Coordinates of C-alpha atoms and ligand atoms in Angstrom, one line a residue:
X1 CA -20.5 14.2 -20.6
X2 CA -19.7 16.4 -17.6
X3 CA -16.5 18.5 -17.1
X4 CA -14.7 16.0 -15.0
X5 CA -15.3 13.1 -17.5
X6 CA -14.1 15.2 -20.4
X7 CA -10.9 16.4 -18.6
X8 CA -10.1 12.9 -17.3
X9 CA -10.5 11.5 -20.9
X10 CA -8.0 14.1 -22.1
X11 CA -5.6 13.3 -19.3
X12 CA -5.7 9.5 -20.0
X13 CA -5.4 10.1 -23.8
X14 CA -2.4 12.5 -23.2
X15 CA -0.7 10.0 -20.9
X16 CA -1.1 7.1 -23.5
X17 CA 0.3 9.5 -26.2
X18 CA 3.3 10.5 -23.9
X19 CA 4.0 6.8 -23.2
X20 CA 3.8 5.9 -26.9
X21 CA 6.0 8.8 -28.2
X22 CA 8.6 8.1 -25.4
X23 CA 8.8 4.4 -26.3
X24 CA 9.1 5.3 -30.0
X25 CA 12.0 7.6 -29.3
X26 CA 13.7 5.0 -27.0
X27 CA 13.5 2.4 -29.8
X28 CA 14.3 4.6 -32.8
X29 CA 16.6 7.1 -31.2
X30 CA 19.6 6.2 -33.4
X31 CA 17.7 6.8 -36.6
X32 CA 16.2 10.1 -35.6
X33 CA 18.8 12.8 -36.4
X34 CA 16.9 16.0 -37.3
X35 CA 17.2 18.6 -34.6
X36 CA 18.8 16.2 -32.1
X37 CA 20.2 18.0 -29.1
X38 CA 22.3 15.2 -27.7
X39 CA 23.1 11.5 -28.1
X40 CA 20.9 9.4 -26.0
X41 CA 21.8 6.0 -24.7
X42 CA 18.6 4.3 -23.8
X43 CA 17.6 0.8 -22.7
X44 CA 14.1 -0.5 -22.4
X45 CA 15.0 -1.3 -18.8
X46 CA 15.6 2.5 -18.1
X47 CA 12.3 3.3 -19.9
X48 CA 10.4 0.8 -17.6
X49 CA 12.1 2.2 -14.5
X50 CA 11.0 5.8 -15.4
X51 CA 7.5 4.6 -16.3
X52 CA 6.9 3.4 -12.8
X53 CA 7.3 6.8 -11.2
X54 CA 5.5 8.5 -14.2
X55 CA 2.4 6.2 -13.7
X56 CA 2.4 6.9 -10.0
X57 CA 2.5 10.6 -10.6
X58 CA -0.1 10.5 -13.3
X59 CA -2.4 8.7 -10.8
X60 CA -1.8 11.3 -8.1
X61 CA -2.3 14.2 -10.5
X62 CA -5.6 12.7 -11.7
X63 CA -6.8 12.3 -8.1
X64 CA -5.7 15.9 -7.2
X65 CA -7.5 17.3 -10.3
X66 CA -10.6 15.2 -9.8
X67 CA -10.9 16.3 -6.1
X68 CA -10.2 19.9 -6.9
X69 CA -12.8 20.1 -9.8
X70 CA -15.3 18.3 -7.6
X71 CA -14.8 20.9 -4.8
X72 CA -15.1 23.8 -7.2
X73 CA -18.4 22.2 -8.4
X74 CA -20.0 21.5 -11.8
X75 CA -21.9 24.8 -11.7
X76 CA -18.6 26.7 -12.3
X77 CA -17.9 24.9 -15.5
X78 CA -19.4 26.0 -18.8
X79 CA -20.0 24.1 -22.1
X80 CA -20.8 27.4 -23.8
X81 CA -19.5 27.9 -27.3
X82 CA -17.5 31.1 -27.2
X83 CA -16.0 33.3 -29.9
X84 CA -12.6 32.3 -31.2
X85 CA -11.0 35.6 -29.9
X86 CA -12.4 34.9 -26.4
X87 CA -11.2 31.3 -26.6
X88 CA -7.7 32.4 -27.6
X89 CA -7.6 35.0 -24.8
X90 CA -8.7 32.6 -22.1
X91 CA -6.3 29.9 -23.4
X92 CA -3.5 32.5 -23.2
X93 CA -4.5 33.4 -19.6
X94 CA -4.2 29.7 -18.6
X95 CA -0.8 29.4 -20.2
X96 CA 0.5 32.6 -18.6
X97 CA -0.8 31.8 -15.1
X98 CA 0.6 28.3 -15.2
X99 CA 3.9 29.6 -16.5
X100 CA 4.3 32.1 -13.7
X101 CA 3.4 29.4 -11.1
X102 CA 5.8 26.9 -12.6
X103 CA 8.6 29.5 -12.8
X104 CA 8.1 30.4 -9.1
X105 CA 8.1 26.9 -7.7
X106 CA 10.8 25.6 -10.0
X107 CA 13.1 28.5 -9.1
X108 CA 12.4 28.0 -5.4
X109 CA 13.3 24.3 -5.7
X110 CA 16.7 25.3 -7.1
X111 CA 17.5 28.1 -4.7
X112 CA 16.4 26.2 -1.6
X113 CA 19.0 23.5 -1.1
X114 CA 16.8 21.4 1.1
X115 CA 13.9 21.4 -1.5
X116 CA 16.4 20.6 -4.3
X117 CA 18.0 17.7 -2.5
X118 CA 14.7 16.2 -1.1
X119 CA 12.4 16.9 -4.0
X120 CA 13.6 18.4 -7.3
X121 CA 16.8 16.3 -7.6
X122 CA 14.6 13.4 -8.6
X123 CA 13.6 15.1 -11.9
X124 CA 17.3 15.9 -12.6
X125 CA 18.2 12.2 -12.3
X126 CA 16.5 11.7 -15.7
X127 CA 19.6 12.0 -17.8
X128 CA 19.1 12.2 -20.7
X129 CA 15.4 12.8 -20.4
X130 CA 12.8 11.1 -22.6
X131 CA 9.5 13.0 -23.4
X132 CA 7.5 11.5 -20.6
X133 CA 10.0 12.5 -18.0
X134 CA 8.0 15.6 -17.2
X135 CA 6.2 13.0 -15.0
X136 CA 9.5 11.7 -13.7
X137 CA 9.6 13.8 -10.6
X138 CA 9.1 13.6 -6.8
X139 CA 5.3 13.2 -6.2
X140 CA 5.3 16.5 -4.3
X141 CA 6.8 18.3 -7.3
X142 CA 4.3 16.6 -9.7
X143 CA 1.4 17.7 -7.6
X144 CA 2.8 21.2 -7.1
X145 CA 3.3 21.6 -10.9
X146 CA -0.3 20.2 -11.6
X147 CA -1.7 22.9 -9.2
X148 CA -0.9 25.4 -12.0
X149 CA -3.9 24.1 -13.9
X150 CA -6.2 24.5 -10.9
X151 CA -4.9 28.0 -10.4
X152 CA -5.7 28.8 -14.0
X153 CA -9.3 27.4 -13.5
X154 CA -9.7 29.7 -10.5
X155 CA -8.5 32.7 -12.5
X156 CA -10.9 31.9 -15.3
X157 CA -13.8 31.8 -12.8
X158 CA -12.7 35.2 -11.4
X159 CA -12.5 36.7 -14.8
X160 CA -15.6 35.3 -16.5
X161 CA -17.7 33.8 -13.7
X162 CA -17.0 30.3 -15.0
X163 CA -14.3 28.1 -16.5
X164 CA -15.0 27.2 -20.1
X165 CA -14.6 23.5 -20.5
X166 CA -13.3 23.7 -24.1
X167 CA -10.6 26.1 -23.0
X168 CA -9.6 23.7 -20.2
X169 CA -9.6 20.7 -22.4
X170 CA -7.5 22.4 -25.1
X171 CA -5.1 23.7 -22.4
X172 CA -4.7 20.3 -20.8
X173 CA -3.8 18.7 -24.1
X174 CA -1.5 21.6 -25.1
X175 CA 0.3 21.4 -21.7
X176 CA 1.1 17.7 -22.2
X177 CA 2.3 18.2 -25.8
X178 CA 4.5 21.1 -24.7
X179 CA 6.1 19.1 -21.9
X180 CA 6.6 16.1 -24.2
X181 CA 8.4 18.5 -26.6
X182 CA 10.6 20.2 -24.1
X183 CA 11.8 16.9 -22.7
X184 CA 12.2 15.2 -26.1
X185 CA 15.8 16.2 -26.8
X186 CA 14.9 17.4 -30.3
X187 CA 14.5 21.0 -31.5
X188 CA 12.4 20.7 -34.5
X189 CA 11.6 24.4 -35.2
X190 CA 14.7 26.5 -34.9
X191 CA 14.7 28.8 -31.8
X192 CA 15.0 32.0 -33.9
X193 CA 11.5 31.5 -35.2
X194 CA 9.9 30.9 -31.7
X195 CA 10.4 34.4 -30.2
X196 CA 9.5 34.2 -26.5
X197 CA 8.0 30.7 -26.7
X198 CA 9.8 28.2 -24.5
X199 CA 11.7 25.8 -26.7
X200 CA 13.1 22.3 -26.2
X201 CA 16.6 23.8 -26.3
X202 CA 15.5 26.2 -23.5
X203 CA 14.6 23.3 -21.2
X204 CA 17.5 21.2 -22.5
X205 CA 19.9 23.9 -21.3
X206 CA 18.2 23.7 -17.9
X207 CA 18.9 20.0 -17.6
X208 CA 22.4 20.6 -19.0
X209 CA 23.5 23.3 -16.6
X210 CA 21.2 22.2 -13.7
X211 CA 20.2 25.8 -13.1
X212 CA 18.4 28.7 -14.9
X213 CA 15.6 28.6 -17.5
X214 CA 13.0 27.9 -14.9
X215 CA 10.0 28.8 -17.0
X216 CA 8.6 26.3 -19.5
X217 CA 5.9 27.9 -21.7
X218 CA 7.7 31.2 -22.3
X219 CA 11.3 32.6 -22.0
X220 CA 10.4 36.2 -20.9
X221 CA 10.4 35.4 -17.2
X222 CA 14.0 34.1 -17.3
X223 CA 15.0 37.1 -19.5
X224 CA 13.3 39.5 -17.1
X225 CA 14.7 38.0 -13.9
X226 CA 18.2 37.3 -15.3
X227 CA 17.9 33.5 -14.9
X228 CA 18.3 32.6 -18.6
X229 CA 21.1 30.1 -19.3
X230 CA 22.6 29.2 -22.7
X231 CA 26.1 28.8 -24.3
X232 CA 26.6 32.6 -24.2
X233 CA 25.6 33.2 -20.5
X234 CA 27.8 30.3 -19.3
X235 CA 31.0 31.4 -21.1
Ligands
LIG1 ZN1 15.1 22.0 -12.4
LIG2 ZN1 12.7 18.9 -17.0

């Protein structure tokens, strides 16, 4: 199995998982109470409507990723079994790079009124969001956000001479799980135990106030640049 096949398999599996979890929440929403951030009012019709754009974006992201990895070339991908500390470090690098990238483009799409109106407002139409709504966005935004993964690959190559395929596979899977969680509308682990890890509540507040909390994986960028929003900052 080459790098591309493995990553695409993870992509497809993640998408099916996102679809299944979202459908489950739409159907069982009334019975799920623990950690619920708001009352949802869903219909299967809304779910189908959101799925159409999500499937389109998933296809575009897969094409962009396939083309980018093909251009980078197989010789830059390694199947080497690396030490756990190195795996953890490289995984963290991927998360950090992608987070800085997403914070930057997300903040730009809010501060530039033209970009907000033409592109980012689509994502904010998903009210209330369901887990798979991280894919409910204008296609340009979906492709822009997906570029964070490619950026991470390039940084890994600069740091180590290649991109370890197990790190990429783990990161791709984590990324989808994280996005599903922050759009789920449920805060399962209380925020006080998460430190600087971006929580569901953190992104929920972004959708609630339509501004601030631009980062996704961590909260330190919003704290550092004064863009954090919550009940206290909006008083
Ligand atoms: Zn936004
Ligand atoms: Zn969102």
